[in-house]
CSV table of C-alpha atoms and ligand atoms in Angstrom, one decimal:
chain,number,residue,atom,x,y,z
A,20,UNK,CA,11.4,153.8,134.6
A,21,UNK,CA,12.8,153.5,138.4
A,22,UNK,CA,11.2,152.4,141.2
A,23,UNK,CA,10.2,154.9,143.5
A,24,UNK,CA,12.6,154.2,146.1
A,25,UNK,CA,15.1,154.1,143.4
A,26,UNK,CA,14.2,157.7,142.1
A,27,UNK,CA,13.6,159.2,146.1
A,28,UNK,CA,16.5,159.3,147.0
A,29,UNK,CA,18.2,161.8,144.8
A,30,UNK,CA,14.5,163.9,146.2
A,31,UNK,CA,15.7,163.7,149.8
A,32,UNK,CA,19.4,165.0,149.1
A,33,UNK,CA,18.0,167.3,147.3
A,34,UNK,CA,16.5,168.1,150.5
A,35,UNK,CA,19.2,167.6,153.0
A,36,UNK,CA,17.9,164.1,154.2
A,37,UNK,CA,19.9,161.2,154.5
A,38,UNK,CA,19.0,157.4,153.6
A,39,UNK,CA,20.3,156.4,157.5
A,40,UNK,CA,20.8,159.6,159.3
A,41,UNK,CA,17.1,161.3,158.8
A,42,UNK,CA,16.8,165.1,159.3
A,43,UNK,CA,20.1,164.8,161.0
A,44,UNK,CA,22.9,165.6,159.4
A,45,UNK,CA,25.5,162.5,157.9
A,46,UNK,CA,29.6,163.1,159.5
A,47,UNK,CA,29.1,165.9,161.3
A,48,UNK,CA,33.3,168.0,161.2
A,49,UNK,CA,34.8,168.2,164.1
A,50,UNK,CA,37.2,170.4,163.8
A,51,UNK,CA,38.0,173.8,162.0
A,52,UNK,CA,41.2,175.5,159.8
A,53,UNK,CA,42.2,178.5,161.5
A,54,UNK,CA,41.4,180.7,162.1
A,55,UNK,CA,38.5,179.3,163.1
A,56,UNK,CA,39.9,176.9,165.7
A,57,UNK,CA,40.5,179.5,168.3
A,58,UNK,CA,36.5,178.8,168.2
A,59,UNK,CA,36.7,175.8,168.9
A,60,UNK,CA,38.8,175.8,171.6
A,61,UNK,CA,37.0,178.5,172.7
A,62,UNK,CA,33.6,175.1,172.6
A,63,UNK,CA,35.8,172.2,174.1
A,64,UNK,CA,37.1,174.3,177.0
A,65,UNK,CA,33.1,175.8,178.2
A,66,UNK,CA,32.2,173.8,181.4
A,67,UNK,CA,35.8,174.4,183.0
A,68,UNK,CA,36.1,178.0,181.4
A,69,UNK,CA,33.2,179.2,182.4
A,70,UNK,CA,33.1,177.5,185.9
A,71,UNK,CA,36.4,179.8,186.9
A,72,UNK,CA,35.2,182.2,185.3
A,73,UNK,CA,37.1,182.9,182.7
A,74,UNK,CA,34.8,182.3,179.5
A,75,UNK,CA,33.9,185.6,178.6
A,76,UNK,CA,36.9,187.1,178.8
A,77,UNK,CA,37.9,185.0,177.0
A,78,UNK,CA,35.2,185.9,174.2
A,79,UNK,CA,35.8,189.3,174.2
A,80,UNK,CA,39.4,188.6,173.2
A,81,UNK,CA,38.7,186.7,169.6
A,82,UNK,CA,39.6,188.5,166.8
A,83,UNK,CA,36.9,189.6,163.9
A,84,UNK,CA,36.8,186.8,161.5
A,85,UNK,CA,35.9,186.9,159.1
A,86,UNK,CA,33.3,183.8,157.8
A,87,UNK,CA,34.6,183.5,154.2
A,88,UNK,CA,37.1,180.9,154.9
A,89,UNK,CA,34.9,178.4,155.8
A,90,UNK,CA,33.8,176.5,152.9
A,91,UNK,CA,31.4,173.7,152.3
A,92,UNK,CA,27.7,173.2,153.9
A,93,UNK,CA,29.5,170.9,156.7
A,94,UNK,CA,32.6,173.8,157.9
A,95,UNK,CA,29.5,176.0,158.3
A,96,UNK,CA,27.5,174.3,160.9
A,97,UNK,CA,29.6,173.5,162.4
A,98,UNK,CA,30.1,176.9,162.3
A,99,UNK,CA,27.1,178.4,164.2
A,100,UNK,CA,27.2,174.6,166.0
A,101,UNK,CA,29.6,176.8,168.2
A,102,UNK,CA,29.5,179.9,168.2
A,103,UNK,CA,25.7,179.2,169.4
A,104,UNK,CA,27.6,176.9,172.8
A,105,UNK,CA,29.9,180.5,173.3
A,106,UNK,CA,27.0,182.0,172.4
A,107,UNK,CA,24.7,180.6,175.3
A,108,UNK,CA,27.4,180.9,177.3
A,109,UNK,CA,28.4,184.1,177.0
A,110,UNK,CA,25.4,184.7,178.0
A,111,UNK,CA,23.9,183.4,180.2
A,112,UNK,CA,27.7,183.5,182.2
A,113,UNK,CA,28.1,180.7,185.4
A,114,UNK,CA,23.2,180.1,185.3
A,115,UNK,CA,23.2,182.7,188.2
A,116,UNK,CA,21.2,185.0,187.2
A,117,UNK,CA,24.2,187.3,186.3
A,118,UNK,CA,23.8,187.8,182.2
A,119,UNK,CA,24.9,189.7,179.0
A,120,UNK,CA,22.7,191.2,177.5
A,121,UNK,CA,25.0,192.5,174.0
A,122,UNK,CA,26.7,190.4,172.3
A,123,UNK,CA,29.9,191.9,171.6
A,124,UNK,CA,30.7,192.7,168.1
A,125,UNK,CA,34.1,190.4,167.6
A,126,UNK,CA,31.5,187.3,168.0
A,127,UNK,CA,27.9,189.0,166.7
A,128,UNK,CA,28.7,190.0,163.7
A,129,UNK,CA,30.1,186.5,162.3
A,130,UNK,CA,27.5,184.4,163.4
A,131,UNK,CA,24.8,186.8,162.2
A,132,UNK,CA,26.4,186.4,158.8
A,133,UNK,CA,26.9,182.6,158.5
A,134,UNK,CA,23.1,182.7,159.8
A,135,UNK,CA,22.0,184.7,157.2
A,136,UNK,CA,24.4,182.2,154.6
A,137,UNK,CA,23.0,178.9,156.4
A,138,UNK,CA,19.5,180.6,157.0
A,139,UNK,CA,19.1,180.0,160.4
A,140,UNK,CA,18.4,182.5,163.3
A,141,UNK,CA,21.8,183.3,165.5
A,142,UNK,CA,20.7,181.5,168.3
A,143,UNK,CA,22.2,178.0,169.4
A,144,UNK,CA,19.1,176.0,167.4
A,145,UNK,CA,17.8,172.0,167.9
A,146,UNK,CA,19.9,171.6,164.5
A,147,UNK,CA,22.9,172.5,165.9
A,148,UNK,CA,23.7,170.5,169.3
A,149,UNK,CA,20.8,167.0,168.2
A,150,UNK,CA,20.9,167.5,164.1
A,151,UNK,CA,24.8,168.5,164.1
A,152,UNK,CA,26.6,167.5,167.9
A,153,UNK,CA,27.3,164.0,167.0
A,154,UNK,CA,30.3,162.1,166.6
A,155,UNK,CA,30.9,157.6,166.7
A,156,UNK,CA,33.6,155.9,169.0
A,157,UNK,CA,33.9,153.7,166.5
A,158,UNK,CA,33.4,155.2,163.1
A,159,UNK,CA,33.1,151.6,161.8
A,160,UNK,CA,30.7,150.2,165.0
A,161,UNK,CA,26.5,150.7,165.5
A,162,UNK,CA,24.5,153.8,165.5
A,163,UNK,CA,24.0,153.3,170.1
A,164,UNK,CA,24.3,155.6,172.3
A,165,UNK,CA,27.2,153.4,173.2
A,166,UNK,CA,28.7,153.4,170.6
A,167,UNK,CA,27.6,157.6,170.3
A,168,UNK,CA,29.3,161.0,171.1
A,169,UNK,CA,28.2,164.7,171.6
A,170,UNK,CA,31.1,167.1,170.2
A,171,UNK,CA,30.9,170.2,172.7
A,172,UNK,CA,28.8,170.5,176.6
A,173,UNK,CA,27.9,173.0,178.8
A,174,UNK,CA,28.1,172.4,182.1
A,175,UNK,CA,26.2,169.7,183.4
A,176,UNK,CA,27.8,166.7,183.6
A,177,UNK,CA,26.5,163.7,181.1
A,178,UNK,CA,23.2,165.3,181.9
A,179,UNK,CA,23.1,167.4,177.7
A,180,UNK,CA,25.4,164.6,176.2
A,181,UNK,CA,22.0,162.5,177.8
A,182,UNK,CA,19.8,165.3,175.9
A,183,UNK,CA,21.0,165.2,172.2
A,184,UNK,CA,22.0,162.0,172.2
A,185,UNK,CA,18.6,159.9,173.1
A,186,UNK,CA,16.9,163.2,171.2
A,187,UNK,CA,18.4,162.2,168.6
A,188,UNK,CA,18.1,158.5,168.3
A,189,UNK,CA,14.7,158.8,168.8
A,190,UNK,CA,14.8,161.7,165.0
A,191,UNK,CA,17.0,158.2,163.5
A,192,UNK,CA,14.9,155.8,165.0
A,193,UNK,CA,12.0,157.9,162.7
A,194,UNK,CA,13.7,158.1,160.2
A,195,UNK,CA,13.4,154.4,158.4
A,196,UNK,CA,10.5,155.5,158.0
A,197,UNK,CA,11.1,158.5,155.9
A,198,UNK,CA,12.1,156.3,153.0
A,199,UNK,CA,8.5,154.5,152.8
A,200,UNK,CA,7.1,158.2,152.2
A,201,UNK,CA,7.9,157.7,148.2
A,202,UNK,CA,6.0,155.2,148.6
A,203,UNK,CA,2.9,155.8,150.0
A,204,UNK,CA,2.3,159.4,147.3
A,205,UNK,CA,3.1,156.7,144.7
A,206,UNK,CA,0.1,154.5,146.4
A,207,UNK,CA,-2.3,156.9,146.2
A,208,UNK,CA,-0.7,158.3,142.8
A,209,UNK,CA,-1.5,154.7,141.4
A,210,UNK,CA,-4.6,154.0,144.2
A,211,UNK,CA,-2.7,151.4,145.5
A,212,UNK,CA,-4.5,150.0,148.7
A,213,UNK,CA,-1.8,147.2,149.8
A,214,UNK,CA,0.6,148.6,149.4
A,215,UNK,CA,-0.2,151.0,150.9
A,216,UNK,CA,-1.3,149.7,153.9
A,217,UNK,CA,2.2,148.0,153.7
A,218,UNK,CA,3.4,151.5,153.6
A,219,UNK,CA,1.6,152.9,157.3
A,220,UNK,CA,2.9,149.9,158.5
A,221,UNK,CA,6.2,150.6,158.1
A,222,UNK,CA,5.6,154.0,159.5
A,223,UNK,CA,3.5,153.2,162.5
A,224,UNK,CA,7.1,150.2,163.0
A,225,UNK,CA,9.4,153.2,163.7
A,226,UNK,CA,7.3,155.6,164.8
A,227,UNK,CA,7.1,152.5,167.4
A,228,UNK,CA,10.8,152.4,167.9
A,229,UNK,CA,11.1,155.8,168.5
A,230,UNK,CA,9.1,156.0,171.6
A,231,UNK,CA,11.2,152.9,172.7
A,232,UNK,CA,14.2,155.3,172.1
A,233,UNK,CA,12.2,157.5,173.2
A,234,UNK,CA,12.6,155.5,177.2
A,235,UNK,CA,16.4,155.7,177.3
A,236,UNK,CA,15.5,160.0,178.0
A,237,UNK,CA,15.0,157.7,181.2
A,238,UNK,CA,19.4,156.2,182.2
A,239,UNK,CA,20.8,159.1,180.8
A,240,UNK,CA,19.3,162.6,182.0
A,241,UNK,CA,18.8,163.3,185.5
A,242,UNK,CA,15.8,166.1,185.9
A,243,UNK,CA,17.8,168.5,188.3
A,244,UNK,CA,20.5,168.7,186.2
A,245,UNK,CA,18.3,169.0,183.2
A,246,UNK,CA,16.1,171.5,184.5
A,247,UNK,CA,18.4,173.1,187.2
A,248,UNK,CA,21.6,173.6,184.8
A,249,UNK,CA,21.3,172.7,180.9
A,250,UNK,CA,17.8,173.8,180.4
A,251,UNK,CA,19.7,177.8,181.4
A,252,UNK,CA,21.9,177.5,178.6
A,253,UNK,CA,19.8,176.5,176.1
A,254,UNK,CA,16.9,179.0,176.9
A,255,UNK,CA,15.9,181.9,174.3
A,256,UNK,CA,15.5,185.7,174.6
A,257,UNK,CA,12.2,185.7,173.1
A,258,UNK,CA,9.7,185.0,175.8
A,259,UNK,CA,11.8,185.5,178.4
A,260,UNK,CA,10.8,187.6,180.9
A,261,UNK,CA,15.1,187.5,182.5
A,262,UNK,CA,15.9,189.1,178.6
A,263,UNK,CA,12.5,190.3,178.2
A,264,UNK,CA,14.1,193.0,174.7
A,265,UNK,CA,15.7,190.9,174.0
A,266,UNK,CA,19.6,189.9,172.8
A,267,UNK,CA,21.5,192.7,170.7
A,268,UNK,CA,24.3,192.0,168.4
A,269,UNK,CA,26.4,194.5,168.4
A,270,UNK,CA,27.4,195.6,164.8
A,271,UNK,CA,24.6,193.7,163.2
A,272,UNK,CA,21.4,195.6,164.6
A,273,UNK,CA,20.9,198.6,166.2
A,274,UNK,CA,18.3,197.3,168.4
A,275,UNK,CA,18.2,193.9,170.5
A,276,UNK,CA,17.0,190.7,168.0
A,277,UNK,CA,14.9,188.1,169.8
A,278,UNK,CA,14.5,184.1,169.1
A,279,UNK,CA,13.2,181.6,170.5
A,280,UNK,CA,15.6,178.8,173.0
A,281,UNK,CA,16.6,175.3,171.6
A,282,UNK,CA,13.7,173.1,171.5
A,283,UNK,CA,13.1,169.7,169.7
A,284,UNK,CA,10.0,171.2,168.8
A,285,UNK,CA,12.7,172.8,167.0
A,286,UNK,CA,12.3,169.4,164.9
A,287,UNK,CA,10.6,168.4,161.1
A,288,UNK,CA,10.1,164.6,162.0
A,289,UNK,CA,7.5,164.9,164.0
A,290,UNK,CA,6.0,168.0,161.3
A,291,UNK,CA,7.0,165.2,158.8
A,292,UNK,CA,4.8,163.0,160.0
A,293,UNK,CA,2.2,165.2,161.2
A,294,UNK,CA,2.1,166.6,157.6
A,295,UNK,CA,2.5,162.8,155.6
A,296,UNK,CA,-1.0,162.2,158.4
A,297,UNK,CA,-2.8,164.6,157.4
A,298,UNK,CA,-2.9,165.8,161.3
A,299,UNK,CA,-4.3,169.6,160.9
A,300,UNK,CA,-2.9,172.2,163.1
A,301,UNK,CA,-3.8,174.9,161.4
A,302,UNK,CA,-7.1,175.8,158.5
A,303,UNK,CA,-6.6,176.2,155.5
A,304,UNK,CA,-2.7,177.0,155.8
A,305,UNK,CA,-3.1,178.8,158.6
A,306,UNK,CA,-1.9,178.8,162.5
A,307,UNK,CA,-5.4,177.7,163.8
A,308,UNK,CA,-4.7,179.3,167.6
A,309,UNK,CA,-0.6,179.3,169.3
A,310,UNK,CA,0.3,176.3,169.8
A,311,UNK,CA,0.3,176.0,166.0
A,312,UNK,CA,0.8,179.5,165.6
A,313,UNK,CA,4.5,178.3,167.8
A,314,UNK,CA,4.9,175.4,165.7
A,315,UNK,CA,4.8,177.4,162.2
A,316,UNK,CA,7.4,179.5,164.0
A,317,UNK,CA,9.3,176.5,164.6
A,318,UNK,CA,9.7,176.2,161.7
A,319,UNK,CA,11.8,178.9,161.0
A,320,UNK,CA,14.5,177.7,163.1
A,321,UNK,CA,14.9,174.8,160.7
A,322,UNK,CA,17.1,173.9,158.4
A,323,UNK,CA,15.9,175.5,155.3
A,324,UNK,CA,16.0,172.7,153.2
A,325,UNK,CA,13.8,171.0,155.9
A,326,UNK,CA,11.6,173.4,155.8
A,327,UNK,CA,11.6,172.8,151.3
A,328,UNK,CA,10.7,169.5,152.3
A,329,UNK,CA,7.6,169.7,154.5
A,330,UNK,CA,6.3,172.3,152.3
A,331,UNK,CA,7.2,169.8,149.2
A,332,UNK,CA,4.9,167.0,151.7
A,333,UNK,CA,2.9,169.5,152.3
A,334,UNK,CA,1.3,170.4,148.3
A,335,UNK,CA,1.3,166.3,147.9
A,336,UNK,CA,-2.5,164.9,147.5
A,337,UNK,CA,-4.0,163.8,150.8
A,338,UNK,CA,-3.1,160.4,152.4
A,339,UNK,CA,-6.1,161.4,155.0
A,340,UNK,CA,-9.0,161.5,151.9
A,341,UNK,CA,-7.6,158.5,150.4
A,342,UNK,CA,-7.8,156.9,152.9
A,343,UNK,CA,-11.3,158.0,154.0
A,344,UNK,CA,-12.3,157.7,150.6
A,345,UNK,CA,-11.7,154.8,150.0
A,346,UNK,CA,-14.3,153.3,152.7
A,347,UNK,CA,-11.9,150.5,153.7
A,348,UNK,CA,-11.5,148.8,156.8
A,349,UNK,CA,-8.4,147.3,156.8
A,350,UNK,CA,-6.6,150.3,155.7
A,351,UNK,CA,-8.8,152.8,158.0
A,352,UNK,CA,-6.9,150.7,160.8
A,353,UNK,CA,-3.1,150.8,160.1
A,354,UNK,CA,-3.7,154.6,158.7
A,355,UNK,CA,-5.4,155.3,163.0
A,356,UNK,CA,-1.9,152.8,163.7
A,357,UNK,CA,0.2,155.9,162.5
A,358,UNK,CA,-2.1,158.6,164.6
A,359,UNK,CA,-2.4,156.2,167.0
A,360,UNK,CA,1.9,156.5,167.3
A,361,UNK,CA,1.8,159.7,167.1
A,362,UNK,CA,-0.4,160.7,170.6
A,363,UNK,CA,1.4,157.5,171.9
A,364,UNK,CA,4.4,159.9,171.2
A,365,UNK,CA,3.3,163.0,172.6
A,366,UNK,CA,1.8,161.1,175.5
A,367,UNK,CA,5.9,160.1,177.4
A,368,UNK,CA,6.2,163.5,175.8
A,369,UNK,CA,4.5,164.7,178.2
A,370,UNK,CA,5.3,162.2,180.7
A,371,UNK,CA,8.9,163.4,180.0
A,372,UNK,CA,7.7,167.1,180.4
A,373,UNK,CA,6.2,166.5,183.9
A,374,UNK,CA,9.4,164.4,185.6
A,375,UNK,CA,11.9,167.4,184.0
A,376,UNK,CA,10.4,170.2,184.0
A,377,UNK,CA,7.0,170.5,185.4
A,378,UNK,CA,7.7,168.7,189.0
A,379,UNK,CA,10.9,170.3,189.4
A,380,UNK,CA,9.1,173.8,188.8
A,381,UNK,CA,6.9,172.9,191.4
A,382,UNK,CA,9.3,171.8,193.5
A,383,UNK,CA,12.0,174.9,193.4
A,384,UNK,CA,8.8,177.1,193.9
A,385,UNK,CA,7.7,175.6,197.5
A,386,UNK,CA,11.6,176.0,198.3
A,387,UNK,CA,11.8,179.4,196.9
A,388,UNK,CA,9.2,181.1,198.7
A,389,UNK,CA,10.2,184.4,198.3
A,390,UNK,CA,10.8,183.5,194.5
A,391,UNK,CA,9.7,186.4,192.3
A,392,UNK,CA,7.2,186.9,190.5
A,393,UNK,CA,9.4,187.2,187.1
A,394,UNK,CA,11.3,183.8,188.6
A,395,UNK,CA,8.3,181.9,188.4
A,396,UNK,CA,6.9,182.7,185.1
A,397,UNK,CA,10.8,182.1,183.4
A,398,UNK,CA,10.1,179.4,185.5
A,399,UNK,CA,7.2,177.9,184.0
A,400,UNK,CA,8.3,177.9,180.4
A,401,UNK,CA,9.6,175.6,178.0
A,402,UNK,CA,13.0,176.4,176.5
A,403,UNK,CA,11.9,177.5,173.2
A,404,UNK,CA,9.3,179.9,175.3
A,405,UNK,CA,5.9,178.7,175.4
A,406,UNK,CA,3.7,178.2,178.6
A,407,UNK,CA,4.4,174.4,177.6
A,408,UNK,CA,2.3,172.4,179.5
A,409,UNK,CA,-1.3,174.2,177.3
A,410,UNK,CA,0.8,174.6,174.3
A,411,UNK,CA,1.8,170.5,174.9
A,412,UNK,CA,-1.5,169.7,175.4
A,413,UNK,CA,-3.2,171.4,172.8
A,414,UNK,CA,-0.7,169.5,170.5
A,415,UNK,CA,-2.0,165.7,171.5
A,416,UNK,CA,-5.3,166.8,171.4
A,417,UNK,CA,-5.2,168.1,167.7
A,418,UNK,CA,-3.4,164.4,167.3
A,419,UNK,CA,-6.2,162.3,168.9
A,420,UNK,CA,-9.4,164.2,166.3
A,421,UNK,CA,-7.5,163.5,163.9
A,422,UNK,CA,-8.2,159.3,165.2
A,423,UNK,CA,-10.0,157.8,162.3
A,424,UNK,CA,-12.2,156.5,165.1
A,425,UNK,CA,-12.5,156.6,168.5
A,426,UNK,CA,-9.8,153.7,170.8
B,528,HEM,C1,14.3,165.7,179.3
B,528,HEM,C2,13.4,165.3,177.6
B,528,HEM,C3,12.1,167.2,177.0
B,528,HEM,C4,12.5,167.6,177.0
B,528,HEM,C5,11.6,168.5,179.1
B,528,HEM,C6,11.7,168.4,176.8
B,528,HEM,C7,10.5,169.5,176.9
B,528,HEM,C8,9.5,169.9,176.1
B,528,HEM,C9,9.3,171.0,175.8
B,528,HEM,C10,8.6,172.3,177.7
B,528,HEM,C11,8.1,171.7,174.6
B,528,HEM,C12,7.6,172.6,174.6
B,528,HEM,C13,8.2,173.4,173.6
B,528,HEM,C14,9.0,174.7,174.0
B,528,HEM,O1,9.2,175.7,174.9
B,528,HEM,O2,10.4,174.5,174.0
B,528,HEM,C15,8.6,171.1,173.6
B,528,HEM,C16,8.0,170.6,172.3
B,528,HEM,C17,8.7,169.4,171.6
B,528,HEM,N1,9.6,168.6,171.2
B,528,HEM,FE1,10.7,167.3,173.4
B,528,HEM,N2,11.4,167.5,175.4
B,528,HEM,C18,12.3,166.3,175.8
B,528,HEM,C19,13.0,165.7,174.9
B,528,HEM,C20,12.4,165.7,173.7
B,528,HEM,C21,12.7,164.5,172.6
B,528,HEM,C22,13.7,163.6,173.0
B,528,HEM,C23,11.9,164.5,171.4
B,528,HEM,C24,12.3,163.7,170.2
B,528,HEM,C25,12.9,164.0,169.7
B,528,HEM,C26,10.7,166.1,171.7
B,528,HEM,C27,10.7,166.1,171.4
B,528,HEM,C28,9.4,167.3,171.2
B,528,HEM,C29,9.0,168.2,169.7
B,528,HEM,C30,8.5,167.1,168.3
B,528,HEM,C31,8.0,168.9,170.5
B,528,HEM,C32,7.2,170.2,170.0
B,528,HEM,C33,5.6,169.5,170.0
B,528,HEM,C34,4.9,167.6,169.2
B,528,HEM,O3,5.7,168.4,167.9
B,528,HEM,O4,4.4,167.6,169.9
B,528,HEM,N3,11.5,166.4,173.0
B,528,HEM,N4,9.6,169.7,174.3
């Protein structure tokens, strides 16, 4: 009989989870064949085209392409990534308020067809700009910031590279904990507390490594560039007063559609450990408050295979109930170490959000005494469109409540 580990990689393949990079796309493609190279060349020169005010003109000149020549998952993901970059740039322009509310059909039609094929919404997603937007400089070198780069950039210099790559590296650090999930379920099934104890220790150690990697954000992401430049290009058209009706995808739908912007809230990694550890954001599968509703909604912005993985975890016997039923103090402490690691990640994330959004937003509203109410409302929201501090504190609060013992 195969061990749970040997068995696991065939299961993970089905869920598009990679042994080394977890939910990230392994070895993303960098080029598309002709005629799709026209999309690549716009996406690659995006900051320059935006600066020279040529981007919209170049996009309007594009031929309407069928997506039938985009063969294979990696080519389709690259197509989705570049069309996402182009769409964000077309809508937000130079980032100064000259916004387009209609996406021309030559880009909207292939974008929506490709999105439908991949089961993803037609807007730039975390699955695009983080999970499928990377390469190693030296292919035989390590997965470190120094040896990696992003494939496409927005204006704002290296700020985007910092934000996307650090997010990716957090994902990858936590990915080593995905590997032990089959061992955890097997141990629960066999009621093997010792093996479960060791596996949970592995999970907490991977989550601590992820926290360590998170701290690199300070080194590579400038708060002003993030707040004033990059954040604009990641913004969506749902819950966004600047595009309150949504975006009209010309030639696809007759009415504008609303989609949330790119946010790490669309990452599967935190939600994966929430489900595994039984950190409840829902009551009987139904979101219990607006924060839970938002997290649930964000799943529809994840690749379908990852959504299925989260559902499959949920359908397994509860690790938390098993730990509680055993009444074993050491096992309970180890379980709590994992939940505490999730609390620490969320605490750290809250500090980052204060530094990168709340403080610059309050500085800006002080300096712009005449800002309209609309501007201020838009500034206090995350790219996903949430009232962010209420949302993040509520999610953190639920994580703390999952600790078996108060610390
Ligand atoms: C400059 C850095 C960052 C900022 C300003 C930031 C901002 C935000 C904001 C505003 C939200 C609320 C949802 C929204 O409206 O978008 C959010 C949610 C979230 N972010 Fe970040 N984020 C940053 C980096 C990261 C990184 C590196 C990760 C890890 C990969 C991450 C993981 C998450 C998760 C998982 C959520 C959902 C809430 C939760 O599960 O706790 N964020 N982020």
